Coordinates of C-alpha atoms in Angstrom, one line a residue:
M1 CA 25.9 99.5 21.8
T2 CA 23.5 101.4 24.2
P3 CA 23.2 99.7 27.8
V4 CA 19.6 99.0 27.2
L5 CA 20.3 96.7 23.8
K6 CA 22.9 95.0 26.2
T7 CA 20.2 93.3 28.1
L8 CA 19.0 89.9 27.9
R9 CA 15.2 91.1 27.7
S10 CA 15.8 93.4 24.9
R11 CA 18.2 90.9 22.8
I12 CA 15.7 88.4 23.0
A13 CA 13.0 90.8 22.0
L14 CA 14.7 91.5 18.8
L15 CA 15.5 87.9 18.1
L16 CA 11.7 87.4 18.3
I17 CA 10.9 90.7 16.0
A18 CA 13.5 89.5 13.5
A19 CA 12.1 85.8 13.2
N20 CA 8.4 86.9 12.8
L21 CA 9.7 90.0 10.3
P22 CA 9.4 87.3 7.2
V23 CA 5.8 86.5 8.3
I24 CA 4.9 90.5 8.6
L25 CA 6.5 91.2 5.2
L26 CA 4.6 88.2 3.5
A27 CA 1.2 89.6 5.3
V28 CA 1.8 93.1 4.1
W29 CA 2.7 91.8 0.5
I30 CA -0.4 89.6 0.4
G31 CA -2.6 92.3 1.8
V32 CA -1.3 95.1 -0.5
R33 CA -2.0 92.7 -3.5
D34 CA -5.4 92.0 -2.8
F35 CA -6.2 95.5 -2.2
R36 CA -4.6 96.5 -5.5
E37 CA -6.8 93.5 -7.4
A38 CA -10.0 94.4 -5.4
D39 CA -9.6 98.0 -6.1
L40 CA -9.0 97.4 -9.9
V41 CA -11.9 95.1 -9.8
D42 CA -14.0 98.2 -8.3
R43 CA -12.8 100.2 -11.1
D44 CA -13.7 98.0 -14.0
R45 CA -17.1 97.6 -12.7
L46 CA -17.6 101.3 -12.3
V47 CA -16.3 101.2 -16.3
Q48 CA -18.6 98.6 -17.0
A49 CA -21.7 100.4 -15.4
A50 CA -20.9 103.7 -17.3
N51 CA -20.8 101.5 -20.8
L52 CA -24.1 99.7 -20.1
V53 CA -26.0 102.8 -19.4
A54 CA -24.5 104.7 -22.6
A55 CA -25.3 101.4 -24.7
R56 CA -28.9 101.5 -23.6
A57 CA -29.0 105.3 -24.4
K58 CA -28.3 104.9 -27.6
G59 CA -31.0 106.6 -29.6
L60 CA -32.7 107.6 -26.6
A61 CA -30.8 110.4 -25.2
G62 CA -30.8 113.8 -27.1
E63 CA -30.6 117.2 -25.8
N64 CA -34.0 116.8 -23.9
R65 CA -34.5 115.1 -20.6
L66 CA -35.6 111.4 -21.3
D67 CA -39.1 110.7 -20.2
E68 CA -40.1 108.1 -17.6
A69 CA -39.9 105.4 -19.9
A70 CA -36.9 105.8 -21.7
R71 CA -35.4 106.4 -18.0
R72 CA -36.4 102.8 -16.9
A73 CA -35.1 101.5 -20.2
V74 CA -31.8 102.9 -19.6
F75 CA -31.5 102.4 -15.8
Q76 CA -33.3 99.0 -15.6
D77 CA -30.5 97.3 -14.0
G78 CA -30.0 99.4 -11.1
D79 CA -30.3 96.6 -8.3
S80 CA -27.0 94.9 -10.1
R81 CA -25.1 98.3 -9.5
A82 CA -24.7 98.0 -5.8
M83 CA -23.0 101.3 -4.5
I84 CA -22.8 102.7 -7.8
A85 CA -25.0 105.7 -9.2
A86 CA -25.3 106.3 -12.7
A87 CA -26.9 109.5 -14.8
I88 CA -26.8 111.0 -18.6
L89 CA -25.3 114.5 -18.9
D90 CA -25.7 116.6 -21.9
R91 CA -22.5 118.2 -23.4
D92 CA -22.8 121.0 -20.6
G93 CA -22.9 118.8 -17.9
E94 CA -26.7 119.3 -17.3
V95 CA -28.5 115.9 -15.9
L96 CA -30.8 114.3 -19.0
A97 CA -31.5 111.5 -17.0
E98 CA -30.6 109.8 -13.8
D99 CA -31.2 106.7 -11.9
S100 CA -33.0 106.3 -8.6
P101 CA -30.9 108.1 -5.4
A102 CA -28.5 105.2 -4.5
S103 CA -28.0 104.4 -0.9
F104 CA -25.4 107.1 -0.4
G105 CA -27.6 109.9 -1.4
A106 CA -28.4 111.8 -4.6
A107 CA -25.9 114.7 -4.4
W108 CA -22.9 112.8 -5.8
L109 CA -22.5 114.7 -9.1
P110 CA -19.9 117.2 -8.9
P111 CA -21.5 120.9 -8.4
D112 CA -19.5 122.7 -11.5
G113 CA -20.3 119.8 -14.1
A114 CA -18.4 116.7 -15.2
P115 CA -15.2 115.8 -13.5
R116 CA -12.0 116.4 -15.3
E117 CA -9.1 115.1 -13.0
T118 CA -7.9 111.7 -14.1
L119 CA -6.5 109.2 -11.6
A120 CA -3.0 108.8 -11.7
S121 CA -3.2 105.1 -11.9
D122 CA -5.7 104.9 -14.3
S123 CA -6.9 107.1 -16.9
R124 CA -10.3 105.6 -17.2
I125 CA -11.3 107.0 -13.9
R126 CA -12.0 110.4 -12.7
K127 CA -12.3 111.8 -8.9
A128 CA -14.0 114.9 -7.7
R129 CA -16.0 115.7 -4.7
G130 CA -19.7 115.6 -5.0
A131 CA -22.1 118.4 -3.8
D132 CA -22.5 117.0 -0.5
G133 CA -18.7 117.3 -0.2
R134 CA -17.4 113.6 -0.5
P135 CA -15.0 112.2 -2.6
Y136 CA -16.2 110.2 -5.6
R137 CA -14.6 108.2 -8.4
Y138 CA -16.2 108.9 -11.5
A139 CA -16.2 106.7 -14.9
L140 CA -17.7 108.5 -18.3
T141 CA -18.6 107.0 -21.6
P142 CA -20.2 108.9 -24.5
V143 CA -23.5 107.9 -25.5
P144 CA -23.2 106.6 -29.1
G145 CA -25.2 108.7 -31.8
S146 CA -25.1 112.0 -29.6
E147 CA -23.3 114.5 -27.4
A148 CA -24.5 113.1 -24.3
V149 CA -22.3 111.1 -21.8
A150 CA -23.0 108.2 -19.7
I151 CA -21.3 108.9 -16.0
A152 CA -21.4 106.1 -13.2
A153 CA -20.1 107.1 -9.6
A154 CA -18.9 105.5 -6.8
P155 CA -17.8 106.9 -3.2
F156 CA -14.4 106.6 -2.5
D157 CA -13.6 106.4 1.7
F158 CA -10.5 104.9 1.7
M159 CA -10.8 103.9 5.4
G160 CA -14.2 102.9 5.0
R161 CA -13.3 100.7 2.1
R162 CA -14.0 96.8 2.7
Q163 CA -10.4 96.2 1.0
T164 CA -8.9 98.8 3.1
Q165 CA -10.4 97.0 6.4
W166 CA -9.0 93.9 4.9
L167 CA -5.7 95.2 4.4
L168 CA -5.4 96.6 7.7
L169 CA -6.6 93.5 9.2
A170 CA -4.1 91.2 7.4
L171 CA -1.3 93.6 8.3
G172 CA -2.7 93.9 12.2
I173 CA -3.0 90.2 13.2
P174 CA 0.8 89.2 12.4
A175 CA 1.7 92.3 14.1
L176 CA -0.8 91.4 17.0
M177 CA 0.5 88.0 17.3
S178 CA 4.3 89.2 17.1
L179 CA 3.8 91.6 19.8
L180 CA 1.8 88.8 21.7
C181 CA 4.3 86.2 21.2
V182 CA 7.3 88.7 22.4
G183 CA 5.1 90.0 25.4
L184 CA 4.7 86.2 26.6
V185 CA 8.3 85.4 26.0
L186 CA 9.3 88.5 27.9
F187 CA 7.3 87.5 30.7
G188 CA 8.3 84.0 31.0
I189 CA 12.1 85.0 31.1
E190 CA 11.1 87.6 33.6
R191 CA 9.3 85.1 35.4
F192 CA 11.6 81.7 35.1
V193 CA 15.2 83.2 34.4
L194 CA 15.6 87.1 35.5
K195 CA 13.8 86.9 38.8
W196 CA 16.3 84.0 39.8
L197 CA 19.3 85.6 38.2
R198 CA 18.8 88.9 40.5
A199 CA 18.7 86.7 43.7
L200 CA 21.7 85.2 42.7
R201 CA 23.3 88.3 41.9
V202 CA 22.0 89.8 45.1
T203 CA 23.6 86.8 47.0
A204 CA 27.3 87.4 45.2
E205 CA 27.4 90.8 45.8
T206 CA 26.8 89.9 49.8
S207 CA 29.0 87.2 49.8
Q208 CA 31.7 90.0 48.7
G209 CA 31.8 91.3 52.0
D210 CA 33.1 90.1 55.3
R211 CA 30.1 87.6 55.3
M212 CA 31.2 84.0 54.5
D213 CA 27.9 82.2 55.4
V214 CA 25.9 83.7 52.5
R215 CA 23.8 80.9 51.0
A216 CA 21.2 81.4 47.7
V217 CA 17.6 81.9 48.1
D218 CA 15.2 79.1 48.3
F219 CA 15.4 77.7 44.4
E220 CA 12.3 75.2 44.7
K221 CA 10.2 77.0 42.5
A222 CA 13.1 78.1 39.9
P223 CA 13.5 76.0 36.6
L224 CA 16.0 72.8 37.4
E225 CA 18.8 74.6 35.9
I226 CA 18.9 77.4 37.9
A227 CA 18.1 75.4 40.9
R228 CA 21.0 73.5 40.2
L229 CA 23.1 76.5 39.7
G230 CA 22.3 77.8 43.0
E231 CA 22.9 74.7 44.8
A232 CA 26.5 74.7 43.1
L233 CA 27.0 78.3 44.3
D234 CA 25.7 77.0 48.0
G235 CA 28.4 74.5 47.8
M236 CA 30.9 76.5 46.6
S237 CA 30.0 79.1 49.1
G238 CA 30.5 76.4 51.6
R239 CA 33.5 75.2 50.9
I240 CA 34.9 78.9 50.2
E241 CA 33.5 79.4 53.9
E242 CA 35.6 76.4 55.4
R243 CA 38.7 77.4 53.7
S244 CA 38.5 80.8 55.1
R245 CA 37.8 79.6 58.4
A246 CA 40.6 77.6 58.5
L247 CA 42.7 80.0 57.0
K248 CA 42.0 82.6 59.4
T249 CA 42.5 80.1 62.0
A250 CA 46.0 79.2 60.8
L251 CA 46.8 82.8 60.3
D252 CA 45.3 83.4 63.9
E253 CA 47.8 81.0 65.4
R254 CA 50.9 82.3 63.4
D255 CA 50.0 85.8 64.9
R256 CA 49.9 84.3 68.0
L257 CA 53.2 82.6 67.6
L258 CA 54.9 85.4 66.3
R259 CA 53.9 87.5 69.0
E260 CA 55.0 85.1 71.5
L261 CA 58.0 85.0 69.6
H262 CA 58.9 88.4 69.6
H263 CA 57.8 88.9 73.3
R264 CA 60.3 86.3 74.1
V265 CA 63.2 87.9 72.0
K266 CA 62.2 91.2 73.4
N267 CA 62.9 89.3 77.2
N268 CA 65.8 87.6 76.0
F269 CA 67.3 91.1 74.9
Q270 CA 66.2 92.5 78.4
M271 CA 67.8 89.7 80.4
I272 CA 71.2 90.2 78.2
A273 CA 71.1 93.8 79.1
S274 CA 70.4 93.1 82.6
L275 CA 73.4 90.4 82.7
L276 CA 75.6 93.1 81.4
A277 CA 74.2 95.6 83.9
L278 CA 75.1 93.4 86.8
Q279 CA 78.5 92.8 84.8
R280 CA 79.1 96.1 84.6
Q281 CA 78.1 97.1 88.3
E282 CA 80.6 94.6 89.2
A283 CA 83.4 95.4 86.9
P284 CA 86.2 97.9 87.6
Q285 CA 85.5 101.7 86.8
S286 CA 87.6 101.0 83.7
L287 CA 85.8 98.4 82.2
S288 CA 82.2 100.1 83.1
A289 CA 82.3 102.1 80.1
V290 CA 83.3 99.7 77.7
L291 CA 80.3 97.4 78.9
R292 CA 77.7 100.3 78.8
A293 CA 77.8 100.3 75.1
P294 CA 76.6 97.0 74.4
E295 CA 74.2 97.1 77.1
D296 CA 72.2 100.2 75.5
R297 CA 72.4 98.4 72.1
V298 CA 70.8 95.3 73.4
R299 CA 68.2 97.4 75.1
A300 CA 67.5 99.4 71.7
M301 CA 66.6 96.0 70.1
A302 CA 64.6 94.8 72.6
A303 CA 62.8 98.3 72.1
A304 CA 62.1 97.5 68.7
Y305 CA 60.4 93.9 69.4
K306 CA 58.3 95.3 72.2
A307 CA 57.2 98.1 70.2
S308 CA 56.3 95.5 67.5
Y309 CA 54.0 93.3 69.3
A310 CA 52.6 96.2 71.5
S311 CA 51.2 98.1 68.0
G312 CA 48.6 95.3 67.1
E313 CA 50.3 94.3 63.8
I314 CA 53.1 91.9 64.1
G315 CA 56.1 92.9 61.6
H316 CA 55.1 96.7 62.1
V317 CA 56.7 99.0 64.4
E318 CA 55.3 102.3 65.3
V319 CA 58.0 105.3 64.4
G320 CA 57.1 107.8 67.5
E321 CA 56.4 104.8 70.0
L322 CA 59.7 103.2 68.9
I323 CA 62.0 106.6 69.0
R324 CA 60.2 107.4 72.6
D325 CA 61.3 104.2 74.2
V326 CA 64.8 104.2 72.5
A327 CA 65.1 108.1 74.2
L328 CA 63.7 106.9 77.6
Q329 CA 66.4 104.4 77.6
A330 CA 69.4 107.0 76.3
R331 CA 68.1 109.1 79.1
D332 CA 68.3 106.4 81.9
A333 CA 71.8 105.1 80.7
V334 CA 73.5 108.4 81.5
G335 CA 73.1 107.3 85.2
E336 CA 73.5 110.2 88.0
R337 CA 74.3 112.7 85.2
R338 CA 71.4 115.0 84.0
F339 CA 70.4 113.9 80.1
E340 CA 66.8 115.3 78.3
V341 CA 65.6 114.1 74.9
K342 CA 63.2 116.8 73.6
I343 CA 61.0 114.6 70.7
L344 CA 59.0 117.0 68.3
T345 CA 56.5 115.0 66.2
P346 CA 53.1 116.4 64.6
G347 CA 51.5 113.4 65.9
P348 CA 51.2 109.7 64.4
V349 CA 53.4 109.7 61.9
G350 CA 53.3 105.9 60.7
E351 CA 55.0 102.9 60.9
V352 CA 58.1 100.9 59.8
D353 CA 59.0 97.3 59.0
L354 CA 60.4 95.3 61.8
D355 CA 63.8 94.9 59.4
R356 CA 64.1 98.5 59.2
A357 CA 63.2 99.3 63.2
V358 CA 66.0 97.3 64.6
P359 CA 68.7 99.3 63.0
L360 CA 66.9 102.2 63.2
S361 CA 66.4 102.0 67.1
L362 CA 70.1 100.8 67.3
L363 CA 71.0 104.1 65.2
V364 CA 69.0 106.6 67.2
M365 CA 70.6 105.0 70.5
E366 CA 74.1 105.2 69.0
L367 CA 73.5 109.0 67.9
L368 CA 71.7 109.9 71.3
S369 CA 74.2 108.1 73.4
A370 CA 77.1 110.0 71.4
A371 CA 75.0 113.1 72.7
A372 CA 74.9 112.0 76.1
A373 CA 78.6 111.5 76.3
A374 CA 79.1 115.2 74.8
G375 CA 77.5 116.7 77.9
G376 CA 74.4 118.1 76.1
D377 CA 70.8 117.9 75.8
A378 CA 69.4 116.8 72.6
T379 CA 66.2 117.4 70.3
L380 CA 64.7 114.7 67.7
S381 CA 62.4 116.0 65.5
I382 CA 60.4 113.6 63.1
V383 CA 59.4 115.3 59.9
P384 CA 57.3 113.5 57.3
R385 CA 58.4 113.9 53.7
P386 CA 57.0 112.9 50.5
G387 CA 57.2 109.3 48.9
R388 CA 56.1 107.8 52.3
R389 CA 59.2 108.8 54.2
L390 CA 60.4 110.2 57.3
A391 CA 63.2 112.6 58.3
L392 CA 64.9 112.2 61.6
I393 CA 66.8 115.1 62.9
I394 CA 69.0 115.0 66.0
E395 CA 70.4 118.4 67.3
S396 CA 72.6 118.8 70.7
Q397 CA 73.6 121.8 72.3
N398 CA 77.0 121.0 72.2
Q399 CA 78.4 121.0 68.2
N400 CA 81.2 118.7 68.5
W401 CA 79.1 115.8 70.0
L402 CA 78.8 113.9 66.7
P403 CA 81.6 110.5 66.5
T404 CA 83.9 111.0 63.8
T405 CA 86.0 108.1 64.0
G406 CA 86.4 104.7 65.5
L407 CA 83.6 101.8 66.0
P408 CA 80.8 104.5 66.6
L409 CA 81.2 106.1 63.4
R410 CA 81.5 102.7 61.6
L411 CA 78.2 101.5 63.6
I412 CA 76.1 104.9 62.3
R413 CA 77.2 104.3 58.8
A414 CA 76.2 100.5 58.9
Y415 CA 72.8 101.2 60.4
T416 CA 72.0 104.2 58.0
E417 CA 72.8 101.6 55.0
Q418 CA 70.4 98.7 56.8
I419 CA 67.7 101.3 57.1
G420 CA 68.3 102.3 53.2
S421 CA 69.6 106.0 54.0
A422 CA 72.3 108.0 54.3
V423 CA 73.3 110.8 56.7
G424 CA 72.3 113.8 55.2
E425 CA 73.8 116.8 57.1
W426 CA 76.5 116.1 59.6
D427 CA 77.6 119.5 60.8
Q428 CA 77.4 122.0 63.7
G429 CA 75.9 119.6 66.2
R430 CA 73.0 118.4 63.7
V431 CA 72.7 115.2 62.0
E432 CA 69.6 114.0 59.5
F433 CA 68.7 111.1 57.8
E434 CA 65.2 109.6 56.0
V435 CA 63.6 106.1 56.8
A436 CA 60.8 104.8 54.4
L437 CA 57.8 104.0 56.1
A438 CA 56.2 100.4 55.8
S439 CA 53.8 99.2 53.1
E440 CA 50.0 98.5 53.5
E441 CA 50.1 95.4 54.9
P442 CA 52.9 93.6 57.2
K443 CA 55.5 91.5 55.7
I444 CA 55.8 89.4 59.0
G445 CA 52.5 87.8 60.4
M446 CA 48.9 89.2 59.9
A447 CA 47.1 92.4 60.1
R448 CA 44.7 92.9 62.5
S449 CA 41.1 92.2 61.2
Q450 CA 38.5 94.7 60.1
T451 CA 36.7 93.9 63.3
E452 CA 39.8 94.1 65.3
K453 CA 40.4 97.7 64.0
R454 CA 36.9 98.9 64.2

């Protein structure tokens, strides 16, 4: 079904036409029946006129023209033959006598003699064009006792006939009434239904955006049913607005609490790291290196929480910012020794969930600490990979910097498992692993609103 036929206006129009169709068909049947009956009456009158003229011409018509007295005797009932002309023809088609000129003229006889073509629906009637070029119907009756024939004629103008005009009137009035009815109903539908439905649709489409305070238009002049529908939509819109505001307030409060929580967690980690640093400074040289590793790990976890609330979306951590912070911590951890970390990144590379950011920062810190302990600078490359993944590649000038045994190796393997990855290469001073980027929305807290993002 085409879209045009699916509209309310078109379907009601089709329904009204279907409802009026029986009336139109009945009018057509009555009109055609009356037309045929009236046409039969006209043909009968034409035949009767020819028969009457032939009967009166009996004994008067011969091969010569009739005198005036005989002509009057034959055509004495001319006034009763309205719109019918009559004459008497000899066997060659020559006029022996003719009635006084009819109202439609005197050139009604065919120019080539008596007509020969009969009407398909009535063999008594013949048709031809008169000398004036107009179509006529003819009835021919032989005159008893002679070779002459009586001929009666009537003009045949289909559109000008009274029967045709009544037929067209009988067909036109029901059709006109049906069209008028359809037009009035469609006007009423447009005025009292569709106009207000469009207003409701505009209201609904407007409320689909960020606005929650949209109200329906003034339905004071609308029909009662639609006015009540508008009031119901207003009430529903008001309740949605109240609930949306309450939900936004609750989410904002939860977001604030999570930010505060992450900030305090970061502060606690930094406090623990500071305590470890103080303890390391007071400890003997043999214990200082032992305390350095847990201090670096605590600072790595603090860096993850710092990047989380600093990114603007609680639960997400920007990878580039996290890596730079951890690299800075690793560089500062070596003390007086020189250790540089070169970070290669194509720009903003995306975010990871907080539950992956913590083990990722610990993993990077563990590897950079191992590179620093080996006495060479490091290069950390971030490479985007298909499937919303990032590859992190760490290289050092010293090819023997990667841990192969002990706690550092166990921690590296544990961290890679926690981020859902595995070490891809572990030779010639190079290590590579992948991490999955975060989903579209943070798993913890609330994403920034559209207004804040803009």
